[in-house]
Coordinates of C-alpha atoms in Angstrom, one line a residue:
Chain T
G1 CA -43.4 -29.1 -31.6
E2 CA -40.4 -27.4 -33.1
N3 CA -41.2 -24.7 -35.7
V4 CA -38.5 -23.7 -38.2
E5 CA -38.8 -20.9 -40.7
Q6 CA -36.5 -19.6 -43.3
H7 CA -36.5 -16.3 -45.1
P8 CA -36.5 -15.4 -47.9
S9 CA -37.8 -18.4 -49.8
T10 CA -36.1 -17.1 -53.0
L11 CA -33.1 -14.8 -53.3
S12 CA -31.6 -13.5 -56.5
V13 CA -28.2 -11.6 -56.4
Q14 CA -25.7 -10.4 -58.9
E15 CA -22.3 -12.2 -58.9
G16 CA -20.0 -10.7 -56.4
D17 CA -22.8 -9.4 -54.1
S18 CA -23.5 -10.8 -50.7
A19 CA -26.4 -13.0 -49.7
V20 CA -28.0 -13.5 -46.3
I21 CA -30.5 -16.2 -45.3
K22 CA -32.2 -16.2 -41.9
C23 CA -33.5 -19.2 -40.0
T24 CA -35.9 -18.7 -37.0
Y25 CA -36.6 -21.6 -34.6
S26 CA -38.9 -22.0 -31.6
D27 CA -37.1 -24.6 -29.4
S28 CA -35.1 -22.6 -26.9
A29 CA -33.2 -25.8 -26.1
S30 CA -31.7 -26.0 -29.6
N31 CA -27.9 -26.2 -29.4
Y32 CA -26.8 -27.1 -32.9
F33 CA -27.3 -24.9 -35.9
P34 CA -26.2 -26.3 -39.3
W35 CA -26.7 -25.0 -42.9
Y36 CA -26.9 -27.5 -45.8
K37 CA -26.6 -26.8 -49.5
Q38 CA -28.4 -28.9 -52.1
E39 CA -27.7 -28.5 -55.8
L40 CA -30.3 -29.6 -58.2
G41 CA -30.9 -33.3 -58.1
K42 CA -28.1 -33.9 -55.6
R43 CA -27.9 -34.7 -51.9
P44 CA -27.8 -32.0 -49.2
Q45 CA -24.3 -31.3 -47.9
L46 CA -23.2 -29.5 -44.8
I47 CA -21.5 -26.3 -45.6
I48 CA -21.2 -24.7 -42.1
D49 CA -22.5 -25.2 -38.6
I50 CA -22.3 -23.5 -35.2
R51 CA -22.9 -24.7 -31.7
S52 CA -24.6 -22.7 -29.0
N53 CA -21.5 -21.6 -27.2
V54 CA -20.3 -19.6 -30.2
G55 CA -21.8 -16.5 -31.7
E56 CA -20.2 -16.5 -35.1
K57 CA -18.2 -18.8 -37.3
K58 CA -16.5 -18.1 -40.6
D59 CA -15.1 -20.4 -43.4
Q60 CA -13.7 -18.4 -46.3
R61 CA -16.7 -16.8 -48.1
I62 CA -19.3 -18.4 -45.8
A63 CA -20.2 -17.4 -42.3
V64 CA -22.9 -18.2 -39.8
T65 CA -24.1 -15.9 -37.0
L66 CA -26.2 -17.0 -34.0
N67 CA -28.6 -15.0 -31.8
K68 CA -29.8 -17.4 -29.2
T69 CA -31.8 -14.8 -27.3
A70 CA -33.9 -14.0 -30.4
K71 CA -33.8 -17.6 -31.6
H72 CA -32.4 -17.1 -35.0
F73 CA -29.3 -17.8 -37.0
S74 CA -28.2 -16.6 -40.4
L75 CA -26.1 -17.8 -43.3
H76 CA -23.9 -15.1 -44.9
I77 CA -22.2 -15.7 -48.3
T78 CA -19.9 -13.0 -49.6
E79 CA -18.5 -12.5 -53.1
T80 CA -21.2 -14.8 -54.5
Q81 CA -20.3 -16.9 -57.5
P82 CA -22.6 -18.8 -60.0
E83 CA -21.7 -22.1 -58.3
D84 CA -23.3 -20.8 -55.1
S85 CA -26.7 -21.2 -56.9
A86 CA -28.5 -23.9 -55.0
V87 CA -31.1 -24.5 -52.3
Y88 CA -30.0 -23.8 -48.7
F89 CA -31.6 -25.5 -45.7
C90 CA -31.3 -24.8 -42.0
A91 CA -31.9 -27.7 -39.5
P92 CA -31.6 -26.6 -35.9
R93 CA -31.5 -29.4 -33.3
G94 CA -31.4 -29.6 -29.5
N95 CA -31.9 -31.6 -26.4
T96 CA -35.7 -31.3 -26.5
G97 CA -36.2 -33.1 -29.8
G98 CA -33.1 -35.2 -29.5
F99 CA -32.3 -36.7 -32.8
K100 CA -35.5 -35.7 -34.4
T101 CA -34.7 -33.0 -37.0
I102 CA -36.9 -30.4 -38.6
F103 CA -35.6 -28.8 -41.7
G104 CA -36.5 -25.3 -42.8
A105 CA -38.5 -25.1 -46.1
G106 CA -35.3 -24.0 -48.0
T107 CA -34.1 -20.8 -49.7
R108 CA -33.4 -21.0 -53.4
L109 CA -30.4 -18.8 -54.2
F110 CA -29.8 -17.6 -57.8
V111 CA -26.5 -15.9 -58.5
K112 CA -26.6 -14.1 -61.8
A113 CA -23.4 -13.8 -63.8
Chain D
D1 CA -21.0 -39.0 -49.1
G2 CA -19.2 -42.1 -50.2
G3 CA -20.0 -43.6 -46.8
I4 CA -23.8 -43.9 -47.4
T5 CA -25.1 -45.9 -50.3
Q6 CA -28.8 -45.8 -51.3
S7 CA -30.2 -48.2 -53.8
P8 CA -31.8 -48.3 -56.3
K9 CA -31.3 -44.8 -57.7
Y10 CA -34.7 -45.1 -59.5
L11 CA -37.7 -47.2 -58.5
F12 CA -41.1 -47.7 -59.9
R13 CA -44.1 -49.0 -57.9
K14 CA -47.2 -50.6 -59.2
E15 CA -50.6 -50.0 -57.6
G16 CA -51.0 -52.0 -54.4
Q17 CA -47.3 -53.0 -54.2
N18 CA -44.9 -52.6 -51.4
V19 CA -41.4 -51.5 -52.3
T20 CA -38.2 -51.4 -50.2
L21 CA -35.5 -48.8 -50.4
S22 CA -32.0 -49.7 -49.2
C23 CA -29.7 -47.6 -47.2
E24 CA -26.3 -48.8 -46.0
Q25 CA -23.5 -46.8 -44.3
N26 CA -19.9 -47.6 -43.4
L27 CA -19.3 -44.5 -41.3
N28 CA -19.9 -46.4 -38.0
H29 CA -22.7 -44.0 -37.2
D30 CA -25.3 -45.0 -34.7
A31 CA -28.1 -42.7 -35.8
M32 CA -29.9 -43.0 -39.2
Y33 CA -32.8 -41.1 -40.8
W34 CA -35.2 -41.2 -43.7
Y35 CA -36.5 -38.1 -45.4
R36 CA -39.0 -37.5 -48.1
Q37 CA -38.5 -34.5 -50.5
D38 CA -41.2 -33.4 -53.0
P39 CA -40.3 -31.2 -56.0
G40 CA -39.3 -27.7 -54.9
Q41 CA -39.9 -28.6 -51.2
G42 CA -37.9 -29.1 -48.1
L43 CA -37.0 -32.4 -46.3
R44 CA -39.7 -34.1 -44.2
L45 CA -38.7 -36.7 -41.6
I46 CA -40.3 -40.1 -42.1
Y47 CA -38.5 -42.2 -39.5
Y48 CA -35.2 -42.1 -37.5
S49 CA -33.2 -44.5 -35.4
Q50 CA -30.7 -43.6 -32.7
I51 CA -29.5 -47.1 -32.1
V52 CA -29.9 -50.7 -33.4
N53 CA -33.3 -52.3 -32.8
D54 CA -34.9 -48.9 -32.0
F55 CA -36.6 -46.4 -34.2
Q56 CA -39.0 -43.5 -33.9
K57 CA -41.7 -42.0 -36.1
G58 CA -41.1 -38.7 -37.7
D59 CA -43.7 -36.2 -39.0
I60 CA -44.9 -38.3 -42.0
A61 CA -44.6 -41.9 -40.9
E62 CA -48.0 -43.1 -42.1
G63 CA -47.7 -45.6 -45.0
Y64 CA -44.0 -46.3 -44.3
S65 CA -42.2 -48.9 -42.2
V66 CA -38.6 -49.4 -41.3
S67 CA -36.3 -51.8 -39.5
R68 CA -32.9 -51.5 -37.8
E69 CA -31.5 -54.9 -37.3
K70 CA -27.9 -53.9 -38.1
K71 CA -26.0 -50.7 -37.3
E72 CA -25.1 -50.2 -40.9
S73 CA -28.5 -50.8 -42.5
F74 CA -31.8 -48.9 -42.3
P75 CA -34.2 -50.0 -45.0
L76 CA -37.4 -48.2 -45.7
T77 CA -40.5 -49.9 -47.0
V78 CA -43.1 -47.8 -48.8
T79 CA -46.4 -49.7 -48.3
S80 CA -49.5 -49.7 -50.5
A81 CA -51.1 -47.6 -47.7
Q82 CA -49.0 -44.7 -48.9
K83 CA -51.2 -43.3 -51.6
N84 CA -48.9 -40.6 -52.9
P85 CA -45.4 -42.1 -52.8
T86 CA -43.9 -40.3 -55.8
A87 CA -40.9 -38.4 -54.3
F88 CA -37.2 -38.2 -53.8
Y89 CA -36.2 -40.3 -50.7
L90 CA -33.0 -39.4 -48.8
C91 CA -31.3 -41.5 -46.2
A92 CA -28.9 -39.9 -43.7
S93 CA -26.7 -40.8 -40.8
S94 CA -24.9 -39.1 -37.9
I95 CA -22.7 -39.8 -34.9
G96 CA -25.2 -41.2 -32.4
T97 CA -23.8 -40.2 -29.0
V98 CA -25.0 -36.6 -29.1
S99 CA -27.5 -34.7 -31.2
N100 CA -25.2 -31.8 -32.1
Q101 CA -23.5 -33.5 -35.0
P102 CA -24.1 -33.0 -38.8
Q103 CA -26.0 -35.5 -40.9
H104 CA -24.4 -37.1 -43.9
F105 CA -26.7 -37.9 -46.8
G106 CA -26.9 -40.6 -49.5
D107 CA -27.5 -39.8 -53.2
G108 CA -31.2 -40.6 -52.8
T109 CA -33.8 -42.8 -54.5
R110 CA -36.4 -41.4 -56.9
L111 CA -39.7 -43.4 -56.5
S112 CA -42.4 -43.1 -59.1
I113 CA -45.8 -44.7 -59.7
L114 CA -46.4 -46.8 -62.8

């Protein structure tokens, strides 16, 4: 079945620095690549996504880059702020699995003021 | 999302008891999902449904059951066969026509054993 891995599992940065989280997947038929943010005790919320016909997408301080050949995509957060502290999950999906979704194990980001 | 309502927010189960978690959505989404989240862990898929009257097992379906009689409702029953049910349960939905759409989550139900 689909294998999804996230790295690192924990990331600590100083406020204002950049953070990068990588998601590696095994299903070459994956065509949808979202990132979700979950604050403590809250629901996960989509923060950015990309589809397989695009290599990069940016939304203010957040960007996602996709390398379909290597089967990985990354979340980039620039000028980090304390409110960026949360757990981030990737959840690639594609035609092979249909609607079945495998989430990565999550990356806990700490932004130190 | 305001469009997905999970209830109750907290639930306690006694030994040998079945309990049902409610999930209702008014987003007109065809697909709905149930996930289990243990402390400090990721989301694991229990069941999902792409359309009314149809549902599929996820990775950890044992000890759980679901029904999908209405488009807007996808209740999850935690049966007595689930020996370690204490967790945070999240319901989600997405547009059902294609799989490349985001999931929208409810606020979750915390289930504990008495």
